[in-house]
XYZ file of C-alpha atoms in Angstrom:
556
model
C 0.000 0.000 0.000
C 1.092 3.472 -0.670
C 1.622 6.142 1.916
C -1.615 7.895 0.892
C -3.564 4.748 1.291
C -2.073 4.245 4.735
C -3.393 7.718 5.791
C -6.922 6.963 4.479
C -9.292 6.293 7.405
C -10.569 2.823 7.617
C -14.198 2.233 6.689
C -16.847 1.041 9.071
C -16.675 -2.399 7.548
C -12.971 -2.621 8.285
C -13.602 -1.572 11.882
C -16.435 -4.033 12.165
C -18.874 -1.369 13.485
C -21.205 -1.032 10.444
C -24.819 -0.302 11.501
C -27.163 -0.692 8.552
C -30.043 1.131 10.407
C -28.244 4.479 10.723
C -29.358 6.619 7.781
C -29.810 10.062 9.397
C -27.383 12.802 8.562
C -27.541 13.792 12.224
C -25.780 10.550 13.259
C -22.887 10.929 15.653
C -19.712 11.316 13.644
C -16.880 8.833 14.081
C -14.634 9.718 16.949
C -17.403 11.390 19.035
C -18.866 9.217 21.747
C -22.266 10.018 23.277
C -22.301 10.553 27.031
C -22.970 7.392 28.890
C -26.489 7.028 30.300
C -27.875 10.107 28.455
C -30.262 9.506 25.612
C -30.664 12.019 22.802
C -33.754 14.193 23.462
C -36.612 13.806 21.049
C -37.892 17.395 21.453
C -37.933 19.202 18.113
C -39.884 22.418 19.022
C -38.112 25.630 18.149
C -39.564 27.231 21.291
C -37.692 24.871 23.587
C -35.567 26.732 26.088
C -31.894 26.054 25.297
C -29.649 24.531 27.935
C -27.938 27.078 30.080
C -30.575 29.828 29.643
C -32.064 31.068 32.907
C -35.770 31.841 32.486
C -36.476 32.782 36.079
C -37.803 36.356 36.648
C -34.947 38.792 36.783
C -34.272 40.613 39.995
C -33.154 43.722 38.147
C -34.461 45.320 34.940
C -32.682 44.571 31.736
C -30.293 47.158 30.379
C -31.841 50.238 28.763
C -32.202 49.736 25.061
C -33.904 46.365 25.061
C -37.232 46.303 23.243
C -38.725 44.147 25.987
C -37.581 46.115 29.010
C -39.853 48.594 30.828
C -38.658 52.174 31.244
C -36.823 52.937 34.435
C -39.399 55.590 35.425
C -42.354 53.220 34.964
C -44.174 52.072 38.077
C -47.256 49.923 37.787
C -48.738 51.303 40.991
C -48.265 54.913 39.925
C -48.927 54.440 36.206
C -50.949 57.182 34.442
C -54.511 56.438 33.438
C -54.815 54.613 30.160
C -57.154 55.613 27.318
C -59.820 53.402 28.855
C -59.186 53.140 32.618
C -59.725 49.866 34.439
C -62.594 51.460 36.363
C -64.329 52.543 33.145
C -64.889 55.920 31.544
C -65.774 58.586 34.137
C -69.467 59.406 34.189
C -70.330 62.885 32.957
C -72.746 64.623 35.289
C -75.446 66.490 33.377
C -77.174 69.296 35.192
C -80.889 68.615 35.461
C -81.751 72.316 35.615
C -80.157 73.099 32.264
C -82.474 73.261 29.229
C -82.755 70.076 27.231
C -81.234 71.806 24.194
C -77.929 72.311 26.017
C -77.920 68.845 27.570
C -78.596 67.091 24.280
C -76.094 69.259 22.407
C -73.424 68.408 24.972
C -73.990 64.665 24.577
C -74.137 64.855 20.788
C -70.663 66.360 20.771
C -69.323 63.395 22.748
C -68.240 60.116 21.154
C -70.824 57.365 21.533
C -68.601 55.393 23.920
C -68.230 58.360 26.290
C -71.888 59.326 26.562
C -73.378 58.819 30.020
C -75.971 56.159 30.602
C -79.618 57.166 30.219
C -80.796 59.077 33.252
C -84.277 57.462 33.458
C -85.453 54.153 32.110
C -88.036 53.809 29.357
C -91.087 55.945 30.052
C -93.565 53.794 28.218
C -94.915 50.360 28.924
C -92.675 47.695 30.424
C -89.981 46.643 27.999
C -90.144 49.914 26.105
C -91.838 50.708 22.804
C -90.818 49.241 19.486
C -87.633 50.781 18.082
C -89.053 51.507 14.573
C -91.974 53.455 16.045
C -89.660 55.569 18.205
C -87.460 56.333 15.200
C -90.527 57.252 13.144
C -91.738 59.670 15.833
C -88.259 61.170 16.021
C -88.103 61.745 12.269
C -91.554 63.360 12.190
C -90.584 65.784 14.952
C -87.303 66.596 13.203
C -89.154 67.193 9.944
C -91.400 69.849 11.508
C -88.429 71.589 13.106
C -86.315 71.627 9.948
C -89.233 72.743 7.764
C -89.913 75.578 10.215
C -86.415 77.015 9.766
C -84.634 75.604 12.818
C -80.875 75.148 12.646
C -79.429 71.711 11.894
C -77.681 71.396 15.253
C -80.864 72.172 17.189
C -82.791 69.669 15.070
C -80.246 66.961 15.872
C -80.427 67.829 19.568
C -84.222 67.524 19.521
C -84.094 64.182 17.692
C -81.557 62.830 20.157
C -83.707 64.004 23.074
C -86.739 62.122 21.748
C -84.789 58.882 21.287
C -83.126 59.186 24.660
C -86.441 59.732 26.432
C -87.520 56.243 25.314
C -84.270 54.555 26.296
C -82.566 54.558 22.880
C -79.271 56.082 23.911
C -76.983 54.597 21.249
C -78.464 56.563 18.350
C -76.925 58.901 15.805
C -79.149 61.520 14.108
C -78.036 63.138 10.866
C -79.589 66.276 9.358
C -79.083 67.773 5.919
C -81.101 70.362 4.031
C -83.753 67.978 2.704
C -82.973 64.615 4.356
C -83.273 63.385 7.928
C -81.864 60.049 9.023
C -81.276 58.317 12.329
C -79.511 55.079 13.205
C -79.839 53.063 16.405
C -77.541 50.179 17.354
C -78.595 48.244 20.485
C -75.102 46.838 21.058
C -71.833 46.251 19.291
C -72.863 42.765 18.173
C -76.381 43.595 16.929
C -77.339 45.042 13.588
C -78.252 48.753 13.553
C -81.736 49.993 12.711
C -81.795 52.957 10.337
C -84.680 55.150 9.176
C -84.835 58.285 7.042
C -87.341 60.925 5.964
C -87.322 63.559 3.232
C -88.409 67.161 3.865
C -90.266 68.301 0.744
C -92.318 71.263 1.944
C -91.224 74.213 4.056
C -93.718 76.448 5.824
C -92.834 79.310 8.150
C -95.011 78.911 11.245
C -93.293 79.745 14.521
C -96.439 78.865 16.490
C -96.129 75.275 15.283
C -92.394 75.425 15.978
C -93.027 76.462 19.586
C -95.551 73.637 20.025
C -93.018 71.073 18.784
C -90.414 72.443 21.198
C -92.908 72.088 24.041
C -93.534 68.471 23.040
C -89.806 67.692 23.048
C -89.443 69.431 26.401
C -92.200 67.256 27.888
C -90.620 64.115 26.453
C -87.187 64.931 27.879
C -88.550 65.816 31.322
C -87.879 62.846 33.665
C -90.927 63.712 35.768
C -93.315 63.599 32.808
C -94.341 60.112 31.722
C -95.532 60.531 28.147
C -96.352 57.342 26.279
C -95.625 56.864 22.620
C -99.328 56.947 21.721
C -99.794 60.217 23.582
C -96.788 61.722 21.795
C -98.222 60.676 18.429
C -101.571 62.206 19.344
C -100.024 65.547 20.300
C -97.896 65.558 17.167
C -100.994 64.974 15.023
C -102.742 67.895 16.740
C -99.750 70.132 16.027
C -99.803 69.216 12.347
C -103.567 69.816 12.095
C -103.490 73.238 13.764
C -104.214 76.115 11.415
C -102.069 79.216 11.211
C -102.939 81.777 13.907
C -103.361 84.656 11.426
C -105.562 84.615 8.295
C -104.389 85.671 4.856
C -105.770 89.208 4.933
C -103.902 89.880 8.200
C -100.661 88.724 6.586
C -101.245 91.009 3.597
C -101.899 93.971 5.875
C -98.798 93.107 7.922
C -96.621 93.084 4.792
C -97.953 96.538 3.890
C -97.276 97.949 7.348
C -93.815 96.416 7.306
C -92.986 98.119 4.007
C -94.366 101.433 5.266
C -92.329 101.251 8.483
C -89.198 100.421 6.505
C -89.736 103.419 4.222
C -89.924 105.679 7.287
C -86.600 104.304 8.520
C -84.885 105.555 5.346
C -86.421 109.028 5.476
C -89.958 108.677 4.152
C -92.980 110.679 5.278
C -96.648 109.785 5.602
C -97.253 109.804 1.841
C -94.266 107.519 1.299
C -95.568 105.245 4.081
C -98.915 104.835 2.319
C -97.344 104.333 -1.123
C -94.902 101.689 0.122
C -97.691 99.883 1.986
C -99.896 99.764 -1.105
C -97.067 98.488 -3.299
C -96.117 95.759 -0.804
C -99.717 94.583 -0.367
C -100.203 94.409 -4.135
C -96.979 92.402 -4.475
C -98.060 90.071 -1.683
C -101.372 89.328 -3.389
C -99.627 88.652 -6.697
C -97.212 86.280 -4.944
C -100.174 84.406 -3.393
C -101.716 84.114 -6.839
C -98.488 82.669 -8.278
C -98.221 80.248 -5.369
C -101.751 79.045 -6.016
C -100.780 78.344 -9.635
C -97.836 76.218 -8.528
C -95.013 78.564 -9.587
C -91.702 78.132 -7.744
C -90.610 80.615 -5.094
C -88.130 82.244 -7.462
C -90.952 83.570 -9.632
C -93.047 84.467 -6.605
C -90.289 86.756 -5.318
C -89.783 88.210 -8.788
C -93.465 89.105 -9.101
C -93.697 90.410 -5.535
C -90.762 92.787 -6.057
C -92.220 94.458 -9.147
C -95.248 96.431 -7.727
C -93.257 98.498 -5.137
C -90.611 99.322 -7.733
C -93.270 100.155 -10.337
C -95.072 102.442 -7.879
C -91.860 104.309 -7.096
C -91.069 104.757 -10.793
C -94.635 105.914 -11.509
C -94.438 108.580 -8.799
C -91.162 109.814 -10.277
C -92.515 109.932 -13.834
C -95.595 111.809 -12.580
C -93.232 114.423 -11.034
C -94.674 113.906 -7.575
C -92.467 115.450 -4.947
C -91.778 112.252 -3.062
C -88.754 110.082 -2.280
C -89.328 107.258 -4.728
C -86.234 105.434 -3.523
C -87.795 105.181 -0.047
C -90.912 103.610 -1.549
C -88.886 100.960 -3.389
C -86.669 100.324 -0.366
C -89.673 99.778 1.877
C -91.102 97.234 -0.555
C -87.838 95.303 -0.598
C -87.708 94.964 3.193
C -90.706 92.648 3.200
C -89.016 90.314 0.704
C -85.423 90.036 1.900
C -84.799 86.434 3.149
C -83.292 87.342 6.499
C -84.600 84.231 8.250
C -82.989 81.841 5.757
C -79.729 83.784 5.837
C -79.435 83.601 9.628
C -80.144 79.857 9.582
C -77.558 79.322 6.818
C -74.779 81.148 8.628
C -75.657 79.420 11.901
C -75.331 76.002 10.256
C -71.992 76.975 8.742
C -70.598 78.244 12.040
C -71.656 75.066 13.868
C -70.047 72.740 11.309
C -73.020 71.662 9.159
C -71.443 72.760 5.896
C -73.663 70.801 3.516
C -76.838 72.234 5.017
C -75.301 75.709 5.193
C -74.316 75.574 1.524
C -77.822 74.504 0.516
C -79.425 77.273 2.577
C -77.064 79.895 1.140
C -77.886 78.677 -2.348
C -81.578 79.065 -1.545
C -80.948 82.613 -0.283
C -79.027 83.415 -3.453
C -81.865 82.221 -5.686
C -84.454 84.234 -3.757
C -82.241 87.315 -3.839
C -81.686 86.934 -7.562
C -85.465 86.729 -8.005
C -85.843 90.052 -6.190
C -83.054 91.554 -8.297
C -84.671 90.431 -11.538
C -88.063 91.869 -10.588
C -86.662 95.258 -9.546
C -84.260 95.518 -12.492
C -87.039 94.913 -15.004
C -89.038 97.810 -13.583
C -86.029 100.103 -13.194
C -84.957 99.395 -16.768
C -88.313 100.623 -18.081
C -88.161 103.573 -15.694
C -84.752 104.660 -17.005
C -86.031 104.406 -20.586
C -88.997 106.609 -19.608
C -86.535 109.257 -18.319
C -87.544 108.759 -14.713
C -85.303 110.910 -12.527
C -84.343 108.244 -10.032
C -81.787 109.689 -7.653
C -80.345 107.514 -4.884
C -79.019 110.569 -3.058
C -82.586 111.606 -2.198
C -82.853 108.869 0.417
C -79.343 109.400 1.754
C -80.074 112.958 2.809
C -82.756 112.006 5.318
C -82.873 113.839 8.597
C -82.252 112.020 11.839
C -85.533 111.455 13.682
C -84.730 109.178 16.619
C -88.221 108.905 18.104
C -89.957 108.367 14.776
C -87.367 105.821 13.628
C -87.534 103.883 16.904
C -91.318 103.647 16.616
C -90.976 102.600 12.964
C -88.436 99.898 13.881
C -90.762 98.490 16.547
C -93.673 98.476 14.084
C -91.474 96.706 11.554
C -90.524 94.010 14.067
C -94.158 93.560 15.127
C -95.408 93.089 11.574
C -92.473 90.806 10.771
C -93.481 88.626 13.742
C -97.019 88.411 12.368
C -95.692 87.339 8.962
C -93.716 84.591 10.702
C -96.927 83.309 12.359
C -95.583 83.787 15.871
C -97.526 83.246 19.058
C -99.228 86.344 20.386
C -97.342 85.983 23.676
C -93.988 86.443 21.907
C -94.938 89.403 19.707
C -94.453 91.980 22.470
C -91.013 90.638 23.412
C -89.735 90.583 19.837
C -91.097 94.101 19.260
C -89.105 95.414 22.201
C -86.041 93.484 21.020
C -86.300 95.111 17.570
C -86.535 98.569 19.149
C -83.399 97.867 21.194
C -81.590 96.734 18.048
C -82.337 99.987 16.230
C -81.412 102.115 19.271
C -78.013 100.403 19.471
C -77.461 100.698 15.723
C -78.458 104.390 15.639
C -76.327 105.272 18.668
C -73.237 103.610 17.206
C -73.688 104.801 13.606
C -74.971 108.388 13.855
C -73.461 109.987 16.979
C -70.667 107.437 17.317
C -69.577 107.537 13.672
C -69.074 103.767 13.496
C -69.344 102.062 10.114
C -72.734 100.574 9.168
C -71.334 97.030 9.064
C -69.797 97.217 12.546
C -72.881 98.914 13.997
C -75.116 96.262 12.452
C -72.961 93.450 13.827
C -73.080 94.826 17.383
C -76.835 95.411 17.241
C -77.441 91.917 15.831
C -75.256 90.452 18.572
C -77.460 92.033 21.221
C -80.538 90.702 19.418
C -79.103 87.185 19.542
C -78.088 87.581 23.190
C -81.474 88.801 24.395
C -83.331 86.346 22.181
C -81.379 83.401 23.560
C -81.918 84.504 27.153
C -85.652 84.978 26.554
C -85.927 81.557 24.942
C -84.149 79.897 27.865
C -86.427 81.727 30.297
C -89.513 80.393 28.504
C -87.941 77.008 27.513
C -88.688 77.599 23.827
C -86.878 78.090 20.536
C -84.797 81.250 20.085
C -85.985 81.888 16.517
C -89.253 83.659 17.455
C -87.307 86.119 19.618
C -84.506 86.891 17.162
C -85.679 86.573 13.547
C -88.263 89.355 13.585
C -86.030 91.610 15.700
C -83.383 91.797 12.978
C -85.921 93.211 10.512
C -84.887 96.881 10.998
C -81.262 95.941 10.297
C -81.828 94.278 6.909
C -79.937 95.953 4.028
C -82.899 97.125 1.965
C -81.550 100.530 0.978
C -78.105 99.211 -0.019
C -79.773 96.589 -2.203
C -81.927 99.167 -3.976
C -79.035 101.568 -4.575
C -76.974 98.783 -6.112
C -79.773 97.701 -8.427
C -80.494 101.301 -9.451
C -76.834 101.917 -10.300
C -76.738 98.758 -12.434
C -79.894 99.837 -14.240
C -78.231 103.203 -14.977
C -75.179 101.424 -16.471
C -73.031 102.252 -13.435
C -71.980 98.678 -12.877
C -68.956 99.405 -10.679
C -70.940 101.562 -8.292
C -73.767 99.047 -8.264
C -71.499 96.130 -7.427
C -69.938 98.098 -4.580
C -73.381 98.812 -3.126
C -74.444 95.176 -3.509
C -71.223 94.081 -1.798
C -72.136 96.403 1.074
C -75.564 94.775 1.247
C -73.971 91.314 1.409
C -71.588 92.488 4.141
C -74.486 93.844 6.177
C -76.391 90.593 5.774
C -73.403 88.539 6.901
C -72.841 90.886 9.842
C -76.457 90.334 10.917
C -76.197 86.561 10.705
C -72.816 86.301 12.438
C -73.858 88.795 15.109
C -77.013 86.843 15.940
C -75.089 83.575 16.207
C -72.307 85.151 18.271
C -74.831 86.688 20.640
C -76.443 83.285 21.096
C -73.086 81.711 21.921
C -72.188 84.505 24.348
C -75.481 83.977 26.161
C -74.344 80.484 27.105
C -71.513 82.027 29.125
C -74.113 83.289 31.589
C -76.034 80.034 31.766
C -75.382 77.002 33.954
C -73.934 74.581 31.456
C -74.265 70.810 31.723
C -71.199 68.928 32.863
C -69.210 71.941 34.058
C -69.504 75.063 36.142
C -68.355 77.330 33.330
C -68.275 77.523 29.594
C -64.869 75.827 29.554
C -66.558 72.470 30.003
C -68.685 72.808 26.903
C -67.304 70.683 24.111
C -67.039 72.395 20.770
C -67.910 70.688 17.533
C -64.719 68.993 16.317
C -65.418 68.663 12.650
C -62.375 70.290 11.078
C -59.582 69.472 13.540
C -59.004 66.493 15.731
C -57.367 68.205 18.667
């Protein structure tokens, strides 16, 4: 044998140790002997603890930097409260003396998981009423409120109050301009029940609105046990009730409103009568168009033409009268101040879809007024009518007469809104206060018309909200009619007259002023309403700091 063959290791056969049953590649190599008395373990799990690794709890924390070590400052006994504490979410205490509007608004702005448990149990028969019937009642109540001009946030609060009064706490109402929906989920493992309703007709009747608010107040009162059948019966009576004022009273109120507005811009007795006649004629024509099924756009267009035509006719006849005051007075009865305030309120509270729809409605109605007046002014300019806007601007300051005219304007505006007779006196006084504040800031104080209007509208909203809380009713009947003397009727007319005389730049500036005044009124009313809550006892806190704002644009 060669030297290489001598160094070659002998095979298993040569050693006589050949084991035909060993076929695993994990067999013990030659030259390595297994420990005596120790069998090879059969455990093949990869989670087996290796030999030599101590798995007993450590007496000291692992070095900083390990992903599995707790921070050195962490102490389980003094740990901060987690997102959901072990004892549960703290219960929010809602003040029983606060109006139901504030209590429901506070809970609506909470997440569903953080809302407190229902204060009382179901008020109806044992086991509670059927969920679909409660949702149907809720939608019918919300429909009347939304059709009456109530803001979207207040409608949601009323719907939530109705559901909560019958034990349906886990519900989510949703309000848009023409659609109401509500969803109720009994628990996290049960399917939700959803219902919706479309608002197709809108009728301004603040008496009906006050009755619906009283019904919701009775339902949310824990001491009043109102069954579902009784609530349906009262709701049917509210829907069947006729308007408190007949048609001829409304026509006379529109005439008096136009006459009072003409006095505010410098008119005399003759101007008062002319503006009243033009407004009443326009109101009757609008009723005729409504009876024929014409949309509101054409109704406003037709209603705006008689006052403008009467002013142009007086100018063509060379009657020594302020024709611009006649036209301005007729426009006051048509300006959609109620819809504008509701639109801005919805926008400021985060209901942008509803606010956009309301503003679009206001724009269409305003364009209808513009079209009606421009048609008449165009013919007046072609007939060489000497229409001079400066005639109305040179009016003398008559504080007593203008205050009386502003109160008459607010009173007649309240009648047009079909308000309760008990609220007419309060809104008349509120309108007089608004004009006193505006006149004091604008004439002696020299403040701009927009700023003066905003301050006066803020006081209207403040007093209206306080009066509504005192009487546990809606704030609209105390604020909408009171802003009547502040509406930008004269600025609107001057802008339209300048456009009709081919002075487009001057006309657009005047119309921009009218829009600014309208926005100042709406924002002032809403701001006054919010300021009023600073003086009220708010639910869940002793001050306004505890009131949760609507987090719809930012999450912090």
